Coordinates of N, CA and C in Angstrom, one line a residue:
M13 N 108.2 99.3 95.7 CA 108.9 100.5 96.2 C 108.8 100.6 97.7
T14 N 110.0 100.9 98.3 CA 110.1 101.1 99.7 C 110.0 102.6 100.1
W15 N 109.1 102.9 101.0 CA 108.9 104.3 101.4 C 109.7 104.5 102.7
T16 N 110.3 105.7 102.9 CA 111.0 106.0 104.1 C 110.0 106.8 105.0
V17 N 109.7 106.4 106.2 CA 108.7 107.0 107.0 C 109.4 107.9 108.0
P18 N 109.0 109.2 108.1 CA 109.5 110.1 109.1 C 109.1 109.7 110.5
G19 N 109.9 110.1 111.4 CA 109.6 109.8 112.8 C 110.2 108.6 113.4
L20 N 110.8 107.8 112.6 CA 111.5 106.6 113.1 C 112.9 107.1 113.5
R21 N 113.5 106.5 114.6 CA 114.8 107.0 115.1 C 115.9 106.2 114.5
P22 N 116.7 106.8 113.7 CA 117.9 106.1 113.1 C 118.8 105.5 114.2
G23 N 119.2 104.3 114.1 CA 120.0 103.7 115.1 C 119.3 102.9 116.1
A24 N 117.9 103.1 116.2 CA 117.1 102.4 117.1 C 117.1 100.9 116.7
V25 N 116.7 100.0 117.6 CA 116.7 98.6 117.3 C 115.2 98.1 117.2
A26 N 114.9 97.3 116.2 CA 113.6 96.7 116.1 C 113.7 95.2 115.9
I27 N 112.7 94.5 116.5 CA 112.5 93.1 116.3 C 111.4 93.0 115.3
V28 N 111.6 92.1 114.3 CA 110.5 91.8 113.3 C 110.5 90.2 113.3
T29 N 109.3 89.7 113.6 CA 109.1 88.3 113.5 C 108.5 87.9 112.1
G30 N 108.7 86.7 111.7 CA 108.3 86.4 110.3 C 109.0 87.2 109.3
A31 N 110.3 87.5 109.6 CA 111.1 88.4 108.8 C 111.6 87.9 107.5
A32 N 111.5 86.6 107.3 CA 112.2 86.0 106.1 C 111.5 86.1 104.8
G33 N 110.2 86.5 104.8 CA 109.5 86.6 103.6 C 108.2 87.4 103.7
G34 N 107.6 87.7 102.5 CA 106.3 88.3 102.5 C 106.3 89.7 103.1
I35 N 105.2 89.9 103.9 CA 105.0 91.2 104.6 C 106.2 91.5 105.6
G36 N 106.6 90.4 106.3 CA 107.6 90.6 107.3 C 108.9 91.1 106.6
L37 N 109.3 90.6 105.5 CA 110.5 91.0 104.8 C 110.4 92.5 104.3
A38 N 109.2 92.8 103.9 CA 109.0 94.2 103.4 C 109.1 95.2 104.6
I39 N 108.6 94.8 105.8 CA 108.8 95.6 107.0 C 110.2 95.8 107.4
V40 N 111.0 94.7 107.2 CA 112.4 94.8 107.5 C 113.0 95.8 106.5
R41 N 112.7 95.8 105.2 CA 113.2 96.8 104.3 C 112.8 98.2 104.6
S42 N 111.6 98.4 105.0 CA 111.1 99.7 105.3 C 111.8 100.3 106.6
L43 N 112.0 99.5 107.6 CA 112.7 100.0 108.8 C 114.2 100.2 108.5
A44 N 114.8 99.3 107.8 CA 116.2 99.4 107.5 C 116.5 100.7 106.7
A45 N 115.6 101.0 105.8 CA 115.7 102.2 104.9 C 115.7 103.5 105.8
A46 N 115.1 103.4 107.0 CA 115.1 104.5 107.9 C 116.3 104.5 108.9
G47 N 117.2 103.6 108.7 CA 118.4 103.5 109.5 C 118.2 102.7 110.8
V48 N 117.1 102.0 110.9 CA 116.8 101.1 112.1 C 117.6 99.8 112.0
R49 N 118.2 99.4 113.1 CA 118.9 98.1 113.2 C 117.9 97.0 113.4
L50 N 118.0 95.9 112.8 CA 117.0 94.9 112.8 C 117.4 93.5 113.4
A51 N 116.7 93.1 114.3 CA 116.7 91.7 114.8 C 115.7 90.9 114.0
C52 N 116.1 90.1 113.1 CA 115.1 89.4 112.2 C 114.8 88.0 112.7
W53 N 113.6 87.8 113.2 CA 113.2 86.5 113.8 C 112.4 85.7 112.8
D54 N 112.7 84.4 112.7 CA 111.9 83.5 111.9 C 112.3 82.1 112.3
R55 N 111.6 81.1 111.7 CA 112.0 79.7 112.0 C 113.4 79.4 111.6
A56 N 114.0 78.4 112.2 CA 115.4 78.0 111.9 C 115.6 77.6 110.5
D57 N 114.6 77.1 109.8 CA 114.7 76.7 108.5 C 114.3 77.7 107.4
A58 N 114.0 78.9 107.9 CA 113.6 80.0 107.0 C 114.9 80.7 106.5
N59 N 114.7 81.5 105.4 CA 115.9 82.2 104.8 C 116.2 83.5 105.5
L60 N 116.6 83.4 106.7 CA 116.9 84.6 107.4 C 118.0 85.4 106.9
E61 N 119.0 84.8 106.2 CA 120.1 85.5 105.6 C 119.6 86.5 104.5
R62 N 118.5 86.2 103.9 CA 118.0 87.2 102.9 C 117.5 88.4 103.6
A63 N 116.9 88.3 104.8 CA 116.5 89.5 105.5 C 117.7 90.3 106.0
V64 N 118.7 89.6 106.5 CA 119.9 90.3 106.9 C 120.6 91.0 105.7
A65 N 120.6 90.4 104.6 CA 121.1 91.0 103.3 C 120.4 92.2 103.0
E66 N 119.0 92.2 103.1 CA 118.2 93.4 102.8 C 118.6 94.6 103.7
C67 N 118.9 94.3 105.0 CA 119.4 95.3 105.9 C 120.7 95.9 105.4
G68 N 121.6 95.1 105.0 CA 122.9 95.5 104.5 C 122.8 96.4 103.3
L69 N 121.9 96.0 102.4 CA 121.6 96.8 101.2 C 121.2 98.2 101.5
A70 N 120.4 98.4 102.6 CA 119.9 99.7 103.0 C 120.9 100.4 103.9
G71 N 122.0 99.8 104.2 CA 123.0 100.4 105.1 C 122.7 100.3 106.5
A72 N 121.9 99.3 106.9 CA 121.5 99.1 108.3 C 122.1 97.7 108.8
E73 N 122.2 97.6 110.1 CA 122.7 96.4 110.7 C 121.6 95.4 110.8
G74 N 121.8 94.1 110.5 CA 120.8 93.1 110.7 C 121.4 91.9 111.4
L75 N 120.5 91.2 112.2 CA 120.9 90.1 113.0 C 119.9 89.0 112.7
A76 N 120.3 87.8 112.3 CA 119.4 86.6 112.2 C 119.2 86.0 113.5
V77 N 117.9 85.8 113.9 CA 117.6 85.2 115.2 C 116.6 84.0 114.9
P78 N 117.0 82.8 114.8 CA 116.1 81.7 114.7 C 115.3 81.5 116.0
V79 N 114.0 81.3 115.8 CA 113.1 81.2 117.0 C 111.9 80.4 116.7
D80 N 111.4 79.7 117.7 CA 110.0 79.1 117.6 C 109.1 79.9 118.4
V81 N 108.2 80.7 117.8 CA 107.4 81.7 118.5 C 106.4 81.0 119.4
T82 N 106.1 79.7 119.2 CA 105.2 79.0 120.0 C 105.8 78.5 121.4
N83 N 107.1 78.8 121.5 CA 107.8 78.4 122.8 C 108.1 79.7 123.5
R84 N 107.5 79.9 124.7 CA 107.7 81.1 125.4 C 109.1 81.4 125.8
E85 N 109.8 80.3 126.3 CA 111.2 80.5 126.7 C 112.1 80.8 125.5
D86 N 111.8 80.2 124.3 CA 112.5 80.5 123.1 C 112.4 82.0 122.7
C87 N 111.2 82.5 122.9 CA 111.0 83.9 122.6 C 111.9 84.8 123.6
R88 N 111.9 84.4 124.8 CA 112.7 85.2 125.8 C 114.2 85.1 125.4
T89 N 114.7 83.9 125.0 CA 116.1 83.8 124.6 C 116.4 84.7 123.4
A90 N 115.4 84.6 122.4 CA 115.6 85.4 121.2 C 115.6 86.9 121.5
A91 N 114.8 87.3 122.5 CA 114.8 88.8 122.9 C 116.2 89.2 123.5
R92 N 116.7 88.3 124.3 CA 118.1 88.6 124.9 C 119.1 88.7 123.8
L93 N 119.1 87.8 122.8 CA 120.0 87.8 121.7 C 119.9 89.1 120.9
S94 N 118.6 89.6 120.8 CA 118.4 90.8 120.0 C 119.0 92.0 120.6
E95 N 119.1 92.0 121.9 CA 119.7 93.2 122.6 C 121.2 93.4 122.3
S96 N 121.8 92.4 121.7 CA 123.2 92.6 121.3 C 123.3 93.7 120.3
L97 N 122.2 94.1 119.6 CA 122.2 95.2 118.7 C 122.1 96.6 119.4
G98 N 121.6 96.5 120.7 CA 121.3 97.7 121.4 C 119.9 97.6 122.0
P99 N 119.5 98.7 122.8 CA 118.2 98.7 123.4 C 117.1 98.6 122.3
V100 N 116.2 97.7 122.5 CA 115.1 97.5 121.6 C 114.0 98.5 121.8
R101 N 113.6 99.2 120.8 CA 112.6 100.2 120.9 C 111.3 99.9 120.1
Y102 N 111.5 99.1 119.0 CA 110.3 98.8 118.2 C 110.2 97.2 118.0
A103 N 109.0 96.8 117.8 CA 108.8 95.4 117.5 C 107.5 95.2 116.6
V104 N 107.7 94.3 115.7 CA 106.6 94.0 114.8 C 106.4 92.4 114.8
N105 N 105.3 92.0 115.2 CA 105.0 90.5 115.3 C 104.2 90.1 114.1
C106 N 104.9 89.5 113.1 CA 104.3 89.2 111.8 C 104.2 87.7 111.5
A107 N 104.8 86.9 112.3 CA 104.8 85.4 112.1 C 103.4 84.9 112.1
G108 N 103.0 84.1 111.1 CA 101.7 83.5 111.1 C 101.6 82.4 110.0
I109 N 100.6 81.6 110.2 CA 100.3 80.5 109.3 C 98.8 80.4 109.0
D110 N 98.4 79.7 108.0 CA 97.0 79.5 107.7 C 96.8 78.0 107.3
R111 N 95.6 77.5 107.5 CA 95.1 76.2 107.1 C 93.7 76.4 106.5
L112 N 93.6 76.2 105.2 CA 92.3 76.4 104.5 C 91.5 75.2 104.8
R113 N 90.6 75.3 105.7 CA 89.7 74.2 106.1 C 88.3 74.8 106.5
A114 N 87.3 74.1 106.0 CA 85.9 74.4 106.5 C 85.9 74.0 108.0
T115 N 85.1 74.6 108.8 CA 85.1 74.3 110.2 C 84.9 72.9 110.6
V116 N 84.0 72.2 109.9 CA 83.7 70.8 110.2 C 84.8 69.9 109.7
D117 N 85.7 70.4 108.9 CA 86.8 69.5 108.4 C 88.1 69.8 109.1
M118 N 88.2 70.8 109.9 CA 89.5 71.1 110.6 C 89.7 70.1 111.7
T119 N 90.9 69.5 111.7 CA 91.3 68.6 112.8 C 91.8 69.3 114.0
D120 N 91.8 68.6 115.1 CA 92.3 69.2 116.4 C 93.7 69.7 116.2
P121 N 94.6 68.9 115.7 CA 96.0 69.4 115.5 C 96.1 70.6 114.6
E122 N 95.3 70.7 113.6 CA 95.4 71.9 112.7 C 94.9 73.1 113.5
W123 N 93.8 73.0 114.2 CA 93.3 74.1 115.0 C 94.3 74.6 116.0
R124 N 94.9 73.6 116.7 CA 95.9 74.0 117.8 C 97.1 74.7 117.1
E125 N 97.6 74.2 116.0 CA 98.7 74.7 115.3 C 98.5 76.2 114.9
V126 N 97.4 76.5 114.3 CA 97.1 77.8 113.9 C 97.0 78.8 115.1
L127 N 96.3 78.3 116.1 CA 96.1 79.2 117.3 C 97.5 79.3 118.1
D128 N 98.3 78.3 118.1 CA 99.6 78.3 118.7 C 100.5 79.4 118.1
V129 N 100.6 79.4 116.7 CA 101.5 80.3 116.0 C 100.9 81.7 116.0
N130 N 99.6 81.8 115.6 CA 99.1 83.1 115.3 C 98.6 83.9 116.5
L131 N 98.3 83.2 117.6 CA 97.8 84.0 118.8 C 98.7 83.8 120.0
S132 N 99.0 82.5 120.4 CA 99.9 82.3 121.5 C 101.3 82.9 121.1
G133 N 101.7 82.6 119.8 CA 103.0 83.1 119.4 C 103.1 84.6 119.5
V134 N 102.1 85.4 119.2 CA 102.1 86.8 119.3 C 102.2 87.2 120.8
L135 N 101.4 86.5 121.6 CA 101.5 86.8 123.1 C 102.9 86.6 123.6
Y136 N 103.5 85.5 123.3 CA 104.8 85.2 123.8 C 105.8 86.2 123.3
C137 N 105.7 86.6 122.1 CA 106.7 87.6 121.6 C 106.4 88.9 122.3
C138 N 105.2 89.3 122.4 CA 104.9 90.6 123.1 C 105.4 90.6 124.5
L139 N 105.3 89.5 125.2 CA 105.8 89.4 126.6 C 107.3 89.5 126.7
A140 N 108.0 88.9 125.7 CA 109.4 89.0 125.7 C 109.9 90.4 125.3
E141 N 109.1 91.0 124.4 CA 109.4 92.4 124.0 C 109.1 93.4 125.1
Y142 N 108.1 93.1 125.9 CA 107.8 94.0 127.0 C 108.9 94.0 128.0
D143 N 109.5 92.8 128.3 CA 110.6 92.8 129.2 C 111.8 93.7 128.8
L144 N 112.0 93.8 127.5 CA 113.0 94.7 127.0 C 112.7 96.2 127.0
M145 N 111.4 96.5 126.9 CA 110.9 97.9 126.7 C 110.4 98.5 128.0
R146 N 110.1 97.8 129.0 CA 109.3 98.3 130.1 C 110.0 99.4 130.9
S147 N 111.4 99.4 130.8 CA 112.1 100.4 131.6 C 112.3 101.7 130.8
R148 N 112.0 101.7 129.5 CA 112.3 102.9 128.6 C 111.2 103.2 127.6
G149 N 110.2 102.3 127.5 CA 109.1 102.6 126.5 C 109.5 102.0 125.2
G150 N 108.5 102.0 124.3 CA 108.6 101.5 122.9 C 107.3 101.4 122.2
A151 N 107.3 100.7 121.1 CA 106.1 100.6 120.3 C 106.1 99.2 119.7
I152 N 104.9 98.5 119.7 CA 104.7 97.2 119.2 C 103.6 97.3 118.2
V153 N 103.8 96.6 117.0 CA 102.7 96.4 116.1 C 102.5 94.9 115.8
N154 N 101.3 94.4 116.0 CA 101.0 93.1 115.7 C 100.2 92.9 114.4
I155 N 100.6 92.0 113.6 CA 100.0 91.9 112.3 C 98.8 90.9 112.4
A156 N 97.6 91.5 112.2 CA 96.3 90.7 112.3 C 95.9 90.5 110.8
S157 N 94.6 90.7 110.5 CA 94.1 90.5 109.2 C 92.7 91.1 109.1
M158 N 92.3 91.5 107.9 CA 90.9 91.9 107.7 C 90.0 90.7 108.1
S159 N 90.5 89.5 108.0 CA 89.7 88.3 108.4 C 89.4 88.3 109.9
A160 N 89.9 89.2 110.7 CA 89.5 89.4 112.0 C 88.2 90.1 112.1
S161 N 87.8 90.8 111.0 CA 86.6 91.5 111.0 C 85.5 91.0 110.2
V162 N 85.8 90.2 109.1 CA 84.9 89.7 108.2 C 85.2 88.3 107.8
F163 N 84.2 87.6 107.3 CA 84.4 86.3 106.7 C 84.7 86.5 105.2
N164 N 85.8 85.9 104.8 CA 86.2 86.1 103.4 C 85.2 85.6 102.4
R165 N 84.8 86.4 101.5 CA 83.8 86.0 100.5 C 84.5 85.1 99.5
G166 N 83.8 84.1 99.0 CA 84.4 83.2 98.1 C 84.8 81.9 98.8
A167 N 85.6 81.1 98.1 CA 86.0 79.8 98.6 C 87.2 79.8 99.5
L168 N 87.2 80.6 100.6 CA 88.3 80.7 101.5 C 87.9 80.4 102.9
P169 N 87.4 79.2 103.2 CA 87.0 78.9 104.6 C 88.3 78.6 105.5
H170 N 88.5 79.4 106.4 CA 89.7 79.2 107.3 C 89.4 79.7 108.7
V171 N 88.6 79.0 109.4 CA 88.0 79.4 110.7 C 89.2 79.6 111.7
G172 N 90.2 78.8 111.7 CA 91.2 78.9 112.7 C 92.0 80.2 112.5
Y173 N 92.3 80.5 111.2 CA 93.0 81.8 110.9 C 92.2 83.0 111.3
N174 N 90.9 83.0 111.0 CA 90.0 84.1 111.3 C 89.9 84.3 112.8
A175 N 89.7 83.2 113.5 CA 89.6 83.3 115.0 C 90.9 83.8 115.6
S176 N 92.0 83.3 115.1 CA 93.3 83.7 115.7 C 93.6 85.2 115.5
K177 N 93.2 85.7 114.3 CA 93.5 87.1 114.0 C 92.6 88.0 114.7
A178 N 91.3 87.6 114.9 CA 90.5 88.4 115.8 C 91.0 88.4 117.2
G179 N 91.6 87.3 117.7 CA 92.3 87.3 119.0 C 93.5 88.3 119.0
V180 N 94.2 88.4 117.9 CA 95.4 89.3 117.9 C 94.9 90.8 118.0
V181 N 93.8 91.1 117.4 CA 93.3 92.5 117.5 C 92.9 92.8 118.9
Q182 N 92.2 91.9 119.6 CA 91.8 92.2 120.9 C 92.9 92.1 121.9
L183 N 93.8 91.1 121.7 CA 95.0 91.1 122.5 C 95.8 92.4 122.5
S184 N 95.9 92.9 121.3 CA 96.7 94.2 121.1 C 96.0 95.3 121.9
R185 N 94.7 95.4 121.9 CA 93.9 96.4 122.6 C 94.2 96.2 124.1
C186 N 94.1 95.0 124.6 CA 94.3 94.7 126.0 C 95.7 95.2 126.5
L187 N 96.7 94.8 125.7 CA 98.1 95.2 126.0 C 98.3 96.7 126.0
A188 N 97.7 97.3 125.0 CA 97.8 98.8 124.9 C 97.4 99.5 126.2
V189 N 96.3 99.0 126.7 CA 95.8 99.6 128.0 C 96.7 99.2 129.2
E190 N 97.0 97.9 129.3 CA 97.8 97.4 130.4 C 99.2 98.1 130.4
W191 N 99.8 98.3 129.3 CA 101.2 98.7 129.2 C 101.4 100.2 128.9
A192 N 100.3 100.9 128.8 CA 100.4 102.4 128.6 C 101.2 103.1 129.6
G193 N 101.1 102.7 130.9 CA 101.8 103.3 132.0 C 103.3 103.0 131.9
D194 N 103.7 102.0 131.1 CA 105.1 101.8 130.9 C 105.7 102.5 129.7
G195 N 104.8 103.3 129.1 CA 105.3 104.0 127.9 C 105.4 103.2 126.6
I196 N 104.7 102.0 126.6 CA 104.7 101.1 125.5 C 103.4 101.2 124.7
R197 N 103.4 101.6 123.5 CA 102.2 101.6 122.6 C 102.1 100.3 121.9
V198 N 100.9 99.8 121.8 CA 100.6 98.6 121.1 C 99.4 98.8 120.1
N199 N 99.7 98.5 118.9 CA 98.6 98.6 117.9 C 98.6 97.3 117.0
S200 N 97.6 97.2 116.2 CA 97.6 96.1 115.2 C 97.3 96.6 113.8
V201 N 97.8 95.9 112.8 CA 97.5 96.2 111.5 C 96.8 95.0 110.8
S202 N 95.7 95.3 110.1 CA 95.0 94.2 109.5 C 95.0 94.3 108.0
P203 N 96.0 93.6 107.3 CA 96.0 93.7 105.9 C 94.9 92.9 105.2
G204 N 94.5 93.4 104.0 CA 93.6 92.7 103.1 C 94.4 91.8 102.2
Y205 N 93.8 91.4 101.1 CA 94.6 90.6 100.2 C 95.8 91.3 99.7
T206 N 97.0 90.6 99.9 CA 98.3 91.2 99.6 C 99.0 90.3 98.7
R207 N 99.7 90.9 97.7 CA 100.4 90.0 96.7 C 101.8 89.6 97.3
T208 N 101.9 88.3 97.5 CA 103.2 87.7 98.0 C 103.5 86.6 97.1
A209 N 104.6 85.9 97.4 CA 105.0 84.7 96.6 C 103.9 83.7 96.7
M210 N 103.2 83.6 97.9 CA 102.2 82.6 98.1 C 101.0 82.9 97.2
T211 N 100.5 84.2 97.1 CA 99.4 84.5 96.3 C 99.7 84.4 94.8
D212 N 101.0 84.6 94.5 CA 101.5 84.5 93.1 C 101.3 83.1 92.6
R213 N 101.3 82.1 93.5 CA 101.2 80.7 93.1 C 99.7 80.3 93.0
N214 N 98.8 81.2 93.4 CA 97.4 80.8 93.3 C 97.0 80.7 91.8
P215 N 96.0 79.9 91.5 CA 95.4 80.0 90.1 C 94.9 81.4 89.8
T216 N 95.1 81.8 88.6 CA 94.7 83.2 88.2 C 93.3 83.4 88.5
E217 N 92.4 82.4 88.3 CA 91.0 82.6 88.5 C 90.7 82.9 90.0
L218 N 91.4 82.3 90.9 CA 91.2 82.5 92.3 C 91.6 84.0 92.7
N219 N 92.7 84.4 92.2 CA 93.1 85.8 92.5 C 92.1 86.8 91.9
L220 N 91.6 86.6 90.7 CA 90.6 87.4 90.1 C 89.4 87.5 91.0
A221 N 89.0 86.3 91.5 CA 87.8 86.2 92.3 C 88.0 87.0 93.6
L222 N 89.2 87.0 94.2 CA 89.5 87.7 95.4 C 89.4 89.2 95.2
V223 N 90.0 89.7 94.2 CA 90.0 91.2 94.0 C 88.7 91.7 93.5
A224 N 87.8 90.8 93.0 CA 86.5 91.2 92.5 C 85.7 91.9 93.7
N225 N 86.0 91.6 94.9 CA 85.3 92.2 96.1 C 86.0 93.4 96.6
V226 N 87.1 93.8 96.0 CA 87.9 94.9 96.5 C 87.6 96.2 95.8
P227 N 87.1 97.3 96.4 CA 86.8 98.5 95.7 C 88.0 99.0 94.8
L228 N 89.2 98.9 95.3 CA 90.4 99.4 94.6 C 90.8 98.4 93.5
A229 N 90.1 97.3 93.4 CA 90.2 96.3 92.3 C 91.6 95.7 92.1
R230 N 92.4 95.6 93.2 CA 93.7 94.9 93.1 C 94.1 94.5 94.5
M231 N 95.1 93.6 94.6 CA 95.7 93.3 95.8 C 96.7 94.4 96.3
A232 N 97.0 94.5 97.6 CA 98.0 95.4 98.0 C 99.4 94.8 97.7
E233 N 100.3 95.7 97.5 CA 101.7 95.3 97.4 C 102.3 95.3 98.9
V234 N 103.3 94.4 99.1 CA 103.8 94.3 100.5 C 104.3 95.6 101.1
D235 N 104.8 96.5 100.2 CA 105.4 97.8 100.8 C 104.2 98.7 101.2
E236 N 103.0 98.5 100.6 CA 101.9 99.3 101.0 C 101.3 98.9 102.4
I237 N 101.8 97.7 102.9 CA 101.5 97.3 104.3 C 102.6 97.8 105.2
A238 N 103.9 97.6 104.7 CA 105.0 98.0 105.5 C 105.1 99.4 105.9
A239 N 104.7 100.3 105.0 CA 104.9 101.8 105.3 C 103.9 102.2 106.5
P240 N 102.6 101.8 106.5 CA 101.8 102.1 107.6 C 102.3 101.5 108.9
V241 N 102.8 100.3 108.8 CA 103.4 99.6 110.1 C 104.5 100.5 110.6
S242 N 105.4 101.0 109.7 CA 106.5 101.8 110.2 C 106.0 103.1 110.8
F243 N 104.9 103.7 110.2 CA 104.3 104.9 110.8 C 103.8 104.6 112.2
L244 N 103.1 103.5 112.4 CA 102.6 103.2 113.7 C 103.7 103.1 114.8
L245 N 104.9 102.6 114.3 CA 106.0 102.5 115.2 C 106.6 103.9 115.5
S246 N 106.5 104.8 114.6 CA 107.2 106.1 114.7 C 106.7 107.1 115.7
D247 N 107.5 108.1 115.9 CA 107.1 109.2 116.8 C 105.9 110.0 116.3
A248 N 105.7 109.9 114.9 CA 104.6 110.6 114.3 C 103.2 110.0 114.8
A249 N 103.3 108.7 115.4 CA 102.1 108.1 115.9 C 102.1 108.0 117.4
A250 N 102.7 109.0 118.0 CA 103.0 108.9 119.5 C 101.7 108.9 120.3
Y251 N 100.5 109.3 119.7 CA 99.3 109.3 120.5 C 98.3 108.3 120.0
I252 N 98.9 107.3 119.3 CA 98.0 106.2 118.8 C 98.4 104.9 119.5
T253 N 97.4 104.4 120.2 CA 97.6 103.1 120.8 C 96.3 102.4 120.9
G254 N 96.3 101.0 120.9 CA 95.0 100.3 121.0 C 94.2 100.3 119.7
H255 N 94.8 100.7 118.6 CA 94.1 100.9 117.3 C 94.4 99.7 116.4
D256 N 93.4 99.3 115.6 CA 93.6 98.3 114.6 C 93.4 99.0 113.2
L257 N 94.5 99.1 112.5 CA 94.4 99.8 111.2 C 94.2 98.8 110.1
L258 N 93.0 98.9 109.4 CA 92.6 98.0 108.3 C 93.3 98.6 107.0
I259 N 94.0 97.8 106.3 CA 94.6 98.2 105.0 C 94.1 97.1 104.0
D260 N 92.9 97.4 103.5 CA 92.2 96.3 102.7 C 91.7 96.8 101.4
G261 N 92.1 98.0 100.9 CA 91.6 98.5 99.6 C 90.1 98.8 99.6
G262 N 89.5 98.9 100.8 CA 88.1 99.2 101.0 C 87.2 98.0 101.1
L263 N 87.7 96.8 101.1 CA 86.9 95.6 101.1 C 85.9 95.6 102.3
T264 N 86.3 95.9 103.5 CA 85.4 95.8 104.6 C 84.4 97.0 104.7
A265 N 84.5 98.0 103.7 CA 83.6 99.1 103.7 C 82.3 98.8 103.1
W266 N 82.2 97.6 102.5 CA 80.8 97.3 102.0 C 80.5 95.8 102.2

């Protein structure tokens, strides 16, 4: 179910990275339902046409923008292309990857890949978005993870992912302070276990073990992440910046 969030400006333009699937696609749907025009960023080999089609179904304009978020100049080029929709007011940086490895087993290339996409990629996207927003203000939400705050219980060792997402939370706080004078709010959202096509492919036993530690006893649906993200972008959150919103069904509460 897609919820329409009040306080978003119909006709405004948003950038969403990682837009082709999972939480990113749900965010595209949520913003499109509010009449926001979407620049949908993802890898060149991702199904960006699906994201654009979702915009059309909601009656909003969508633009497919292939981009490598680990390339700073590529992000700047993608930002300039996104302006063809109009002045960019909102941005959600959702692109990310994971590599399930114990720390002693993680290779140097795997470590660098996760940090390059999840942390440097968020920085490069934010810098490109800042260039578009600094003269008129805006709002940015970076997607982190509850793994920024806790080590996942059970057989989920992924030190690179955890470290990169902790970096996203702190990066967002730093940018919120640095860019407040430009009228740009920056927050992060930290989802807990969320049902996506990827988790649907997990063995049933693994998913049961994951939700066993969640007080609400289930995974989140992607739309339950997208709606709070839309809220943080909206005028209803005009006095919220530098905040990390945990959406984890209570897992980090115990």
